[in-house]
Amino acid sequence: MAISVRHEDNSFERYIAEVRAVWGDGKDPQLPFKVRALMEKMLKSTAPEEPWMAEILRDGKPSRELYRDPQNGFIQMGHVHKQGHGNTPHDHGPCWVVYGAYSGVTEITLYERTDDGKEPGRAAVQKKELHRLSPGVAYAYLPGDIHSTHAVDGPAMVFRFLSYDLEQIERHRYNPEKGTVVRV
Ligand SMILES: [Fe+2]
């Protein structure tokens, strides 16, 4: 169930209105970082008692679509992950993404690809950076950025802003141990 952003004056509605206001044609290279800043502002200004947030925390659902923009196609997801929950290395194809923590701590590992990508199904990746998302912290990941997530302190309430519907695009998942990559 999507959260109504039309009739309530709350921090989520304000955040979405602010993202819409900076969106333009969606091609500004600074847009991921603008959304990151707006998300951090929303994370820091939302009390757990606010009804829309209280509902997310109470439901504890691993994945919810909170908002889908009818004009621009961006999607705001909400996740509540148990401690230990993880996601294997993947990219978002041509899309960018902003991850932000409301509660708990989620670590996001960034990888760099070290092979030439010429052999189908093979990919060598190695860790290059670790981001620690504590409450109020968000990071932007650009098209092609390979990343994995791990809830190190839970429950971890994580916002995931998708620049476009991932079901509509081609992206990849990586296995660093086996050196393989598959389309998803
Ligand atoms: Fe991701």
mmCIF file with all atom_site columns, C-alpha atoms and ligand atoms in Angstrom:
data_model
loop_
_atom_site.group_PDB
_atom_site.id
_atom_site.type_symbol
_atom_site.label_atom_id
_atom_site.label_alt_id
_atom_site.label_comp_id
_atom_site.label_asym_id
_atom_site.label_entity_id
_atom_site.label_seq_id
_atom_site.pdbx_PDB_ins_code
_atom_site.Cartn_x
_atom_site.Cartn_y
_atom_site.Cartn_z
_atom_site.occupancy
_atom_site.B_iso_or_equiv
_atom_site.pdbx_formal_charge
_atom_site.auth_seq_id
_atom_site.auth_comp_id
_atom_site.auth_asym_id
_atom_site.auth_atom_id
_atom_site.pdbx_PDB_model_num
ATOM   1   C  CA . MET A 1 1   ? 0.000  0.000   0.000   1.00 0.00 ? 1   MET A CA 1
ATOM   2   C  CA . ALA A 1 2   ? 1.388  3.379   -0.991  1.00 0.00 ? 2   ALA A CA 1
ATOM   3   C  CA . ILE A 1 3   ? 1.394  6.218   1.475   1.00 0.00 ? 3   ILE A CA 1
ATOM   4   C  CA . SER A 1 4   ? -0.746 9.189   0.545   1.00 0.00 ? 4   SER A CA 1
ATOM   5   C  CA . VAL A 1 5   ? 1.366  12.264  -0.069  1.00 0.00 ? 5   VAL A CA 1
ATOM   6   C  CA . ARG A 1 6   ? -1.449 14.503  -1.248  1.00 0.00 ? 6   ARG A CA 1
ATOM   7   C  CA . HIS A 1 7   ? -3.539 15.246  1.769   1.00 0.00 ? 7   HIS A CA 1
ATOM   8   C  CA . GLU A 1 8   ? -1.199 15.151  4.732   1.00 0.00 ? 8   GLU A CA 1
ATOM   9   C  CA . ASP A 1 9   ? 1.227  17.783  5.795   1.00 0.00 ? 9   ASP A CA 1
ATOM   10  C  CA . ASN A 1 10  ? 4.052  15.594  7.001   1.00 0.00 ? 10  ASN A CA 1
ATOM   11  C  CA . SER A 1 11  ? 7.803  15.186  6.503   1.00 0.00 ? 11  SER A CA 1
ATOM   12  C  CA . PHE A 1 12  ? 7.352  12.501  3.842   1.00 0.00 ? 12  PHE A CA 1
ATOM   13  C  CA . GLU A 1 13  ? 5.017  14.671  1.793   1.00 0.00 ? 13  GLU A CA 1
ATOM   14  C  CA . ARG A 1 14  ? 7.428  17.590  2.085   1.00 0.00 ? 14  ARG A CA 1
ATOM   15  C  CA . TYR A 1 15  ? 10.374 15.413  1.031   1.00 0.00 ? 15  TYR A CA 1
ATOM   16  C  CA . ILE A 1 16  ? 8.582  14.148  -2.085  1.00 0.00 ? 16  ILE A CA 1
ATOM   17  C  CA . ALA A 1 17  ? 7.477  17.694  -2.978  1.00 0.00 ? 17  ALA A CA 1
ATOM   18  C  CA . GLU A 1 18  ? 11.097 18.866  -2.632  1.00 0.00 ? 18  GLU A CA 1
ATOM   19  C  CA . VAL A 1 19  ? 12.397 16.040  -4.840  1.00 0.00 ? 19  VAL A CA 1
ATOM   20  C  CA . ARG A 1 20  ? 9.778  16.895  -7.468  1.00 0.00 ? 20  ARG A CA 1
ATOM   21  C  CA . ALA A 1 21  ? 10.807 20.555  -7.261  1.00 0.00 ? 21  ALA A CA 1
ATOM   22  C  CA . VAL A 1 22  ? 14.499 19.801  -8.026  1.00 0.00 ? 22  VAL A CA 1
ATOM   23  C  CA . TRP A 1 23  ? 13.841 17.045  -10.594 1.00 0.00 ? 23  TRP A CA 1
ATOM   24  C  CA . GLY A 1 24  ? 13.667 19.215  -13.762 1.00 0.00 ? 24  GLY A CA 1
ATOM   25  C  CA . ASP A 1 25  ? 14.277 16.937  -16.751 1.00 0.00 ? 25  ASP A CA 1
ATOM   26  C  CA . GLY A 1 26  ? 15.885 14.336  -14.469 1.00 0.00 ? 26  GLY A CA 1
ATOM   27  C  CA . LYS A 1 27  ? 19.266 14.633  -16.198 1.00 0.00 ? 27  LYS A CA 1
ATOM   28  C  CA . ASP A 1 28  ? 21.144 16.988  -13.865 1.00 0.00 ? 28  ASP A CA 1
ATOM   29  C  CA . PRO A 1 29  ? 24.327 15.086  -12.837 1.00 0.00 ? 29  PRO A CA 1
ATOM   30  C  CA . GLN A 1 30  ? 23.942 16.660  -9.377  1.00 0.00 ? 30  GLN A CA 1
ATOM   31  C  CA . LEU A 1 31  ? 20.431 15.229  -8.933  1.00 0.00 ? 31  LEU A CA 1
ATOM   32  C  CA . PRO A 1 32  ? 21.497 12.093  -6.994  1.00 0.00 ? 32  PRO A CA 1
ATOM   33  C  CA . PHE A 1 33  ? 23.346 14.316  -4.534  1.00 0.00 ? 33  PHE A CA 1
ATOM   34  C  CA . LYS A 1 34  ? 20.450 16.748  -4.244  1.00 0.00 ? 34  LYS A CA 1
ATOM   35  C  CA . VAL A 1 35  ? 18.109 13.854  -3.440  1.00 0.00 ? 35  VAL A CA 1
ATOM   36  C  CA . ARG A 1 36  ? 20.663 12.562  -0.940  1.00 0.00 ? 36  ARG A CA 1
ATOM   37  C  CA . ALA A 1 37  ? 20.619 15.927  0.874   1.00 0.00 ? 37  ALA A CA 1
ATOM   38  C  CA . LEU A 1 38  ? 16.815 16.083  0.838   1.00 0.00 ? 38  LEU A CA 1
ATOM   39  C  CA . MET A 1 39  ? 16.593 12.513  2.151   1.00 0.00 ? 39  MET A CA 1
ATOM   40  C  CA . GLU A 1 40  ? 19.006 13.261  5.000   1.00 0.00 ? 40  GLU A CA 1
ATOM   41  C  CA . LYS A 1 41  ? 16.899 16.282  5.928   1.00 0.00 ? 41  LYS A CA 1
ATOM   42  C  CA . MET A 1 42  ? 13.746 14.123  5.956   1.00 0.00 ? 42  MET A CA 1
ATOM   43  C  CA . LEU A 1 43  ? 15.463 11.371  7.996   1.00 0.00 ? 43  LEU A CA 1
ATOM   44  C  CA . LYS A 1 44  ? 16.614 13.862  10.615  1.00 0.00 ? 44  LYS A CA 1
ATOM   45  C  CA . SER A 1 45  ? 13.319 15.727  10.850  1.00 0.00 ? 45  SER A CA 1
ATOM   46  C  CA . THR A 1 46  ? 10.981 12.737  11.178  1.00 0.00 ? 46  THR A CA 1
ATOM   47  C  CA . ALA A 1 47  ? 9.941  11.625  14.664  1.00 0.00 ? 47  ALA A CA 1
ATOM   48  C  CA . PRO A 1 48  ? 9.161  7.913   15.099  1.00 0.00 ? 48  PRO A CA 1
ATOM   49  C  CA . GLU A 1 49  ? 5.714  8.951   16.332  1.00 0.00 ? 49  GLU A CA 1
ATOM   50  C  CA . GLU A 1 50  ? 4.770  10.614  13.038  1.00 0.00 ? 50  GLU A CA 1
ATOM   51  C  CA . PRO A 1 51  ? 1.875  8.455   11.832  1.00 0.00 ? 51  PRO A CA 1
ATOM   52  C  CA . TRP A 1 52  ? 3.391  7.537   8.453   1.00 0.00 ? 52  TRP A CA 1
ATOM   53  C  CA . MET A 1 53  ? 6.698  6.518   10.073  1.00 0.00 ? 53  MET A CA 1
ATOM   54  C  CA . ALA A 1 54  ? 5.018  4.789   13.010  1.00 0.00 ? 54  ALA A CA 1
ATOM   55  C  CA . GLU A 1 55  ? 3.112  2.661   10.492  1.00 0.00 ? 55  GLU A CA 1
ATOM   56  C  CA . ILE A 1 56  ? 6.285  1.608   8.657   1.00 0.00 ? 56  ILE A CA 1
ATOM   57  C  CA . LEU A 1 57  ? 8.026  0.727   11.922  1.00 0.00 ? 57  LEU A CA 1
ATOM   58  C  CA . ARG A 1 58  ? 4.982  -1.136  13.263  1.00 0.00 ? 58  ARG A CA 1
ATOM   59  C  CA . ASP A 1 59  ? 4.490  -3.124  10.040  1.00 0.00 ? 59  ASP A CA 1
ATOM   60  C  CA . GLY A 1 60  ? 8.178  -4.058  9.877   1.00 0.00 ? 60  GLY A CA 1
ATOM   61  C  CA . LYS A 1 61  ? 7.815  -5.167  6.251   1.00 0.00 ? 61  LYS A CA 1
ATOM   62  C  CA . PRO A 1 62  ? 11.075 -6.069  4.481   1.00 0.00 ? 62  PRO A CA 1
ATOM   63  C  CA . SER A 1 63  ? 10.026 -4.079  1.414   1.00 0.00 ? 63  SER A CA 1
ATOM   64  C  CA . ARG A 1 64  ? 7.341  -1.505  0.653   1.00 0.00 ? 64  ARG A CA 1
ATOM   65  C  CA . GLU A 1 65  ? 6.800  0.891   -2.190  1.00 0.00 ? 65  GLU A CA 1
ATOM   66  C  CA . LEU A 1 66  ? 6.034  4.158   -0.419  1.00 0.00 ? 66  LEU A CA 1
ATOM   67  C  CA . TYR A 1 67  ? 5.692  6.394   -3.445  1.00 0.00 ? 67  TYR A CA 1
ATOM   68  C  CA . ARG A 1 68  ? 5.877  6.202   -7.239  1.00 0.00 ? 68  ARG A CA 1
ATOM   69  C  CA . ASP A 1 69  ? 5.997  9.441   -9.178  1.00 0.00 ? 69  ASP A CA 1
ATOM   70  C  CA . PRO A 1 70  ? 3.455  9.388   -12.009 1.00 0.00 ? 70  PRO A CA 1
ATOM   71  C  CA . GLN A 1 71  ? 5.280  12.088  -13.990 1.00 0.00 ? 71  GLN A CA 1
ATOM   72  C  CA . ASN A 1 72  ? 8.955  11.345  -13.526 1.00 0.00 ? 72  ASN A CA 1
ATOM   73  C  CA . GLY A 1 73  ? 9.013  7.616   -12.773 1.00 0.00 ? 73  GLY A CA 1
ATOM   74  C  CA . PHE A 1 74  ? 11.098 7.715   -9.617  1.00 0.00 ? 74  PHE A CA 1
ATOM   75  C  CA . ILE A 1 75  ? 10.193 5.385   -6.761  1.00 0.00 ? 75  ILE A CA 1
ATOM   76  C  CA . GLN A 1 76  ? 10.698 5.677   -3.012  1.00 0.00 ? 76  GLN A CA 1
ATOM   77  C  CA . MET A 1 77  ? 11.004 2.310   -1.285  1.00 0.00 ? 77  MET A CA 1
ATOM   78  C  CA . GLY A 1 78  ? 10.986 1.617   2.451   1.00 0.00 ? 78  GLY A CA 1
ATOM   79  C  CA . HIS A 1 79  ? 12.653 -1.441  4.011   1.00 0.00 ? 79  HIS A CA 1
ATOM   80  C  CA . VAL A 1 80  ? 12.809 -2.841  7.511   1.00 0.00 ? 80  VAL A CA 1
ATOM   81  C  CA . HIS A 1 81  ? 15.656 -5.350  7.701   1.00 0.00 ? 81  HIS A CA 1
ATOM   82  C  CA . LYS A 1 82  ? 16.467 -7.666  10.570  1.00 0.00 ? 82  LYS A CA 1
ATOM   83  C  CA . GLN A 1 83  ? 20.001 -7.562  11.897  1.00 0.00 ? 83  GLN A CA 1
ATOM   84  C  CA . GLY A 1 84  ? 22.170 -9.699  9.638   1.00 0.00 ? 84  GLY A CA 1
ATOM   85  C  CA . HIS A 1 85  ? 20.069 -9.149  6.519   1.00 0.00 ? 85  HIS A CA 1
ATOM   86  C  CA . GLY A 1 86  ? 22.244 -8.784  3.452   1.00 0.00 ? 86  GLY A CA 1
ATOM   87  C  CA . ASN A 1 87  ? 22.117 -8.316  -0.272  1.00 0.00 ? 87  ASN A CA 1
ATOM   88  C  CA . THR A 1 88  ? 24.809 -9.644  -2.627  1.00 0.00 ? 88  THR A CA 1
ATOM   89  C  CA . PRO A 1 89  ? 26.792 -7.263  -4.892  1.00 0.00 ? 89  PRO A CA 1
ATOM   90  C  CA . HIS A 1 90  ? 24.691 -5.772  -7.665  1.00 0.00 ? 90  HIS A CA 1
ATOM   91  C  CA . ASP A 1 91  ? 24.334 -2.700  -9.838  1.00 0.00 ? 91  ASP A CA 1
ATOM   92  C  CA . HIS A 1 92  ? 21.270 -0.751  -10.880 1.00 0.00 ? 92  HIS A CA 1
ATOM   93  C  CA . GLY A 1 93  ? 22.139 -0.708  -14.586 1.00 0.00 ? 93  GLY A CA 1
ATOM   94  C  CA . PRO A 1 94  ? 21.511 2.760   -16.034 1.00 0.00 ? 94  PRO A CA 1
ATOM   95  C  CA . CYS A 1 95  ? 19.762 3.983   -12.877 1.00 0.00 ? 95  CYS A CA 1
ATOM   96  C  CA . TRP A 1 96  ? 21.063 5.670   -9.761  1.00 0.00 ? 96  TRP A CA 1
ATOM   97  C  CA . VAL A 1 97  ? 19.961 5.058   -6.201  1.00 0.00 ? 97  VAL A CA 1
ATOM   98  C  CA . VAL A 1 98  ? 20.079 6.767   -2.818  1.00 0.00 ? 98  VAL A CA 1
ATOM   99  C  CA . TYR A 1 99  ? 20.162 4.634   0.332   1.00 0.00 ? 99  TYR A CA 1
ATOM   100 C  CA . GLY A 1 100 ? 19.476 6.258   3.696   1.00 0.00 ? 100 GLY A CA 1
ATOM   101 C  CA . ALA A 1 101 ? 19.116 4.928   7.238   1.00 0.00 ? 101 ALA A CA 1
ATOM   102 C  CA . TYR A 1 102 ? 16.369 5.920   9.647   1.00 0.00 ? 102 TYR A CA 1
ATOM   103 C  CA . SER A 1 103 ? 17.140 3.366   12.336  1.00 0.00 ? 103 SER A CA 1
ATOM   104 C  CA . GLY A 1 104 ? 19.726 0.647   12.931  1.00 0.00 ? 104 GLY A CA 1
ATOM   105 C  CA . VAL A 1 105 ? 23.015 0.580   11.051  1.00 0.00 ? 105 VAL A CA 1
ATOM   106 C  CA . THR A 1 106 ? 23.452 -0.643  7.487   1.00 0.00 ? 106 THR A CA 1
ATOM   107 C  CA . GLU A 1 107 ? 26.840 -1.049  5.871   1.00 0.00 ? 107 GLU A CA 1
ATOM   108 C  CA . ILE A 1 108 ? 27.138 -0.632  2.126   1.00 0.00 ? 108 ILE A CA 1
ATOM   109 C  CA . THR A 1 109 ? 30.226 -1.998  0.416   1.00 0.00 ? 109 THR A CA 1
ATOM   110 C  CA . LEU A 1 110 ? 31.275 -0.559  -2.929  1.00 0.00 ? 110 LEU A CA 1
ATOM   111 C  CA . TYR A 1 111 ? 33.190 -2.720  -5.397  1.00 0.00 ? 111 TYR A CA 1
ATOM   112 C  CA . GLU A 1 112 ? 35.347 -1.979  -8.380  1.00 0.00 ? 112 GLU A CA 1
ATOM   113 C  CA . ARG A 1 113 ? 35.494 -4.181  -11.394 1.00 0.00 ? 113 ARG A CA 1
ATOM   114 C  CA . THR A 1 114 ? 39.044 -5.265  -12.158 1.00 0.00 ? 114 THR A CA 1
ATOM   115 C  CA . ASP A 1 115 ? 38.616 -7.329  -15.345 1.00 0.00 ? 115 ASP A CA 1
ATOM   116 C  CA . ASP A 1 116 ? 38.023 -6.059  -18.873 1.00 0.00 ? 116 ASP A CA 1
ATOM   117 C  CA . GLY A 1 117 ? 34.442 -7.396  -19.014 1.00 0.00 ? 117 GLY A CA 1
ATOM   118 C  CA . LYS A 1 118 ? 35.052 -9.143  -22.310 1.00 0.00 ? 118 LYS A CA 1
ATOM   119 C  CA . GLU A 1 119 ? 34.313 -12.690 -21.150 1.00 0.00 ? 119 GLU A CA 1
ATOM   120 C  CA . PRO A 1 120 ? 30.535 -13.252 -20.918 1.00 0.00 ? 120 PRO A CA 1
ATOM   121 C  CA . GLY A 1 121 ? 29.377 -14.306 -17.459 1.00 0.00 ? 121 GLY A CA 1
ATOM   122 C  CA . ARG A 1 122 ? 32.721 -13.512 -15.830 1.00 0.00 ? 122 ARG A CA 1
ATOM   123 C  CA . ALA A 1 123 ? 33.453 -10.504 -13.636 1.00 0.00 ? 123 ALA A CA 1
ATOM   124 C  CA . ALA A 1 124 ? 36.249 -9.873  -11.174 1.00 0.00 ? 124 ALA A CA 1
ATOM   125 C  CA . VAL A 1 125 ? 35.260 -7.414  -8.474  1.00 0.00 ? 125 VAL A CA 1
ATOM   126 C  CA . GLN A 1 126 ? 37.018 -6.277  -5.332  1.00 0.00 ? 126 GLN A CA 1
ATOM   127 C  CA . LYS A 1 127 ? 35.971 -4.128  -2.401  1.00 0.00 ? 127 LYS A CA 1
ATOM   128 C  CA . LYS A 1 128 ? 36.996 -0.505  -2.656  1.00 0.00 ? 128 LYS A CA 1
ATOM   129 C  CA . GLU A 1 129 ? 34.946 1.402   -0.058  1.00 0.00 ? 129 GLU A CA 1
ATOM   130 C  CA . LEU A 1 130 ? 32.695 0.865   2.933   1.00 0.00 ? 130 LEU A CA 1
ATOM   131 C  CA . HIS A 1 131 ? 29.895 3.276   3.855   1.00 0.00 ? 131 HIS A CA 1
ATOM   132 C  CA . ARG A 1 132 ? 28.337 3.084   7.288   1.00 0.00 ? 132 ARG A CA 1
ATOM   133 C  CA . LEU A 1 133 ? 24.740 4.280   7.278   1.00 0.00 ? 133 LEU A CA 1
ATOM   134 C  CA . SER A 1 134 ? 23.771 5.221   10.817  1.00 0.00 ? 134 SER A CA 1
ATOM   135 C  CA . PRO A 1 135 ? 20.451 7.008   11.451  1.00 0.00 ? 135 PRO A CA 1
ATOM   136 C  CA . GLY A 1 136 ? 20.173 10.193  9.391   1.00 0.00 ? 136 GLY A CA 1
ATOM   137 C  CA . VAL A 1 137 ? 22.927 9.228   6.917   1.00 0.00 ? 137 VAL A CA 1
ATOM   138 C  CA . ALA A 1 138 ? 22.316 8.705   3.185   1.00 0.00 ? 138 ALA A CA 1
ATOM   139 C  CA . TYR A 1 139 ? 24.576 7.956   0.227   1.00 0.00 ? 139 TYR A CA 1
ATOM   140 C  CA . ALA A 1 140 ? 24.033 8.198   -3.532  1.00 0.00 ? 140 ALA A CA 1
ATOM   141 C  CA . TYR A 1 141 ? 25.202 5.450   -5.908  1.00 0.00 ? 141 TYR A CA 1
ATOM   142 C  CA . LEU A 1 142 ? 25.571 6.282   -9.580  1.00 0.00 ? 142 LEU A CA 1
ATOM   143 C  CA . PRO A 1 143 ? 24.775 4.204   -12.669 1.00 0.00 ? 143 PRO A CA 1
ATOM   144 C  CA . GLY A 1 144 ? 27.019 1.138   -12.758 1.00 0.00 ? 144 GLY A CA 1
ATOM   145 C  CA . ASP A 1 145 ? 28.140 1.404   -9.123  1.00 0.00 ? 145 ASP A CA 1
ATOM   146 C  CA . ILE A 1 146 ? 28.423 -2.151  -7.760  1.00 0.00 ? 146 ILE A CA 1
ATOM   147 C  CA . HIS A 1 147 ? 27.326 -2.397  -4.128  1.00 0.00 ? 147 HIS A CA 1
ATOM   148 C  CA . SER A 1 148 ? 26.124 -4.790  -1.438  1.00 0.00 ? 148 SER A CA 1
ATOM   149 C  CA . THR A 1 149 ? 24.219 -4.086  1.762   1.00 0.00 ? 149 THR A CA 1
ATOM   150 C  CA . HIS A 1 150 ? 24.416 -5.569  5.243   1.00 0.00 ? 150 HIS A CA 1
ATOM   151 C  CA . ALA A 1 151 ? 22.297 -4.693  8.280   1.00 0.00 ? 151 ALA A CA 1
ATOM   152 C  CA . VAL A 1 152 ? 24.877 -4.758  11.071  1.00 0.00 ? 152 VAL A CA 1
ATOM   153 C  CA . ASP A 1 153 ? 22.509 -3.387  13.724  1.00 0.00 ? 153 ASP A CA 1
ATOM   154 C  CA . GLY A 1 154 ? 18.797 -3.971  13.482  1.00 0.00 ? 154 GLY A CA 1
ATOM   155 C  CA . PRO A 1 155 ? 16.035 -3.650  12.924  1.00 0.00 ? 155 PRO A CA 1
ATOM   156 C  CA . ALA A 1 156 ? 17.372 -1.384  10.187  1.00 0.00 ? 156 ALA A CA 1
ATOM   157 C  CA . MET A 1 157 ? 14.828 0.939   8.598   1.00 0.00 ? 157 MET A CA 1
ATOM   158 C  CA . VAL A 1 158 ? 16.274 1.921   5.239   1.00 0.00 ? 158 VAL A CA 1
ATOM   159 C  CA . PHE A 1 159 ? 14.959 4.269   2.565   1.00 0.00 ? 159 PHE A CA 1
ATOM   160 C  CA . ARG A 1 160 ? 15.884 3.370   -1.004  1.00 0.00 ? 160 ARG A CA 1
ATOM   161 C  CA . PHE A 1 161 ? 15.214 5.992   -3.663  1.00 0.00 ? 161 PHE A CA 1
ATOM   162 C  CA . LEU A 1 162 ? 15.183 4.579   -7.198  1.00 0.00 ? 162 LEU A CA 1
ATOM   163 C  CA . SER A 1 163 ? 15.627 6.981   -10.113 1.00 0.00 ? 163 SER A CA 1
ATOM   164 C  CA . TYR A 1 164 ? 13.498 4.597   -12.185 1.00 0.00 ? 164 TYR A CA 1
ATOM   165 C  CA . ASP A 1 165 ? 11.628 1.292   -11.881 1.00 0.00 ? 165 ASP A CA 1
ATOM   166 C  CA . LEU A 1 166 ? 14.272 -1.460  -11.657 1.00 0.00 ? 166 LEU A CA 1
ATOM   167 C  CA . GLU A 1 167 ? 11.799 -3.980  -13.092 1.00 0.00 ? 167 GLU A CA 1
ATOM   168 C  CA . GLN A 1 168 ? 12.025 -2.089  -16.394 1.00 0.00 ? 168 GLN A CA 1
ATOM   169 C  CA . ILE A 1 169 ? 15.775 -2.109  -16.862 1.00 0.00 ? 169 ILE A CA 1
ATOM   170 C  CA . GLU A 1 170 ? 18.658 -4.550  -17.280 1.00 0.00 ? 170 GLU A CA 1
ATOM   171 C  CA . ARG A 1 171 ? 21.008 -4.885  -14.351 1.00 0.00 ? 171 ARG A CA 1
ATOM   172 C  CA . HIS A 1 172 ? 23.501 -7.332  -12.878 1.00 0.00 ? 172 HIS A CA 1
ATOM   173 C  CA . ARG A 1 173 ? 24.339 -9.340  -9.810  1.00 0.00 ? 173 ARG A CA 1
ATOM   174 C  CA . TYR A 1 174 ? 27.904 -10.371 -9.015  1.00 0.00 ? 174 TYR A CA 1
ATOM   175 C  CA . ASN A 1 175 ? 29.533 -13.249 -7.166  1.00 0.00 ? 175 ASN A CA 1
ATOM   176 C  CA . PRO A 1 176 ? 32.980 -12.056 -6.017  1.00 0.00 ? 176 PRO A CA 1
ATOM   177 C  CA . GLU A 1 177 ? 34.056 -15.536 -4.818  1.00 0.00 ? 177 GLU A CA 1
ATOM   178 C  CA . LYS A 1 178 ? 33.209 -17.308 -8.085  1.00 0.00 ? 178 LYS A CA 1
ATOM   179 C  CA . GLY A 1 179 ? 34.073 -14.357 -10.305 1.00 0.00 ? 179 GLY A CA 1
ATOM   180 C  CA . THR A 1 180 ? 30.726 -14.495 -12.065 1.00 0.00 ? 180 THR A CA 1
ATOM   181 C  CA . VAL A 1 181 ? 28.044 -12.028 -13.127 1.00 0.00 ? 181 VAL A CA 1
ATOM   182 C  CA . VAL A 1 182 ? 24.423 -12.633 -14.134 1.00 0.00 ? 182 VAL A CA 1
ATOM   183 C  CA . ARG A 1 183 ? 21.731 -10.412 -15.570 1.00 0.00 ? 183 ARG A CA 1
ATOM   184 C  CA . VAL A 1 184 ? 18.750 -9.876  -13.313 1.00 0.00 ? 184 VAL A CA 1
HETATM 185 FE FE . FE  B 2 .   ? 21.113 -1.611  -4.701  1.00 0.00 ? 1   FE  B FE 1
#
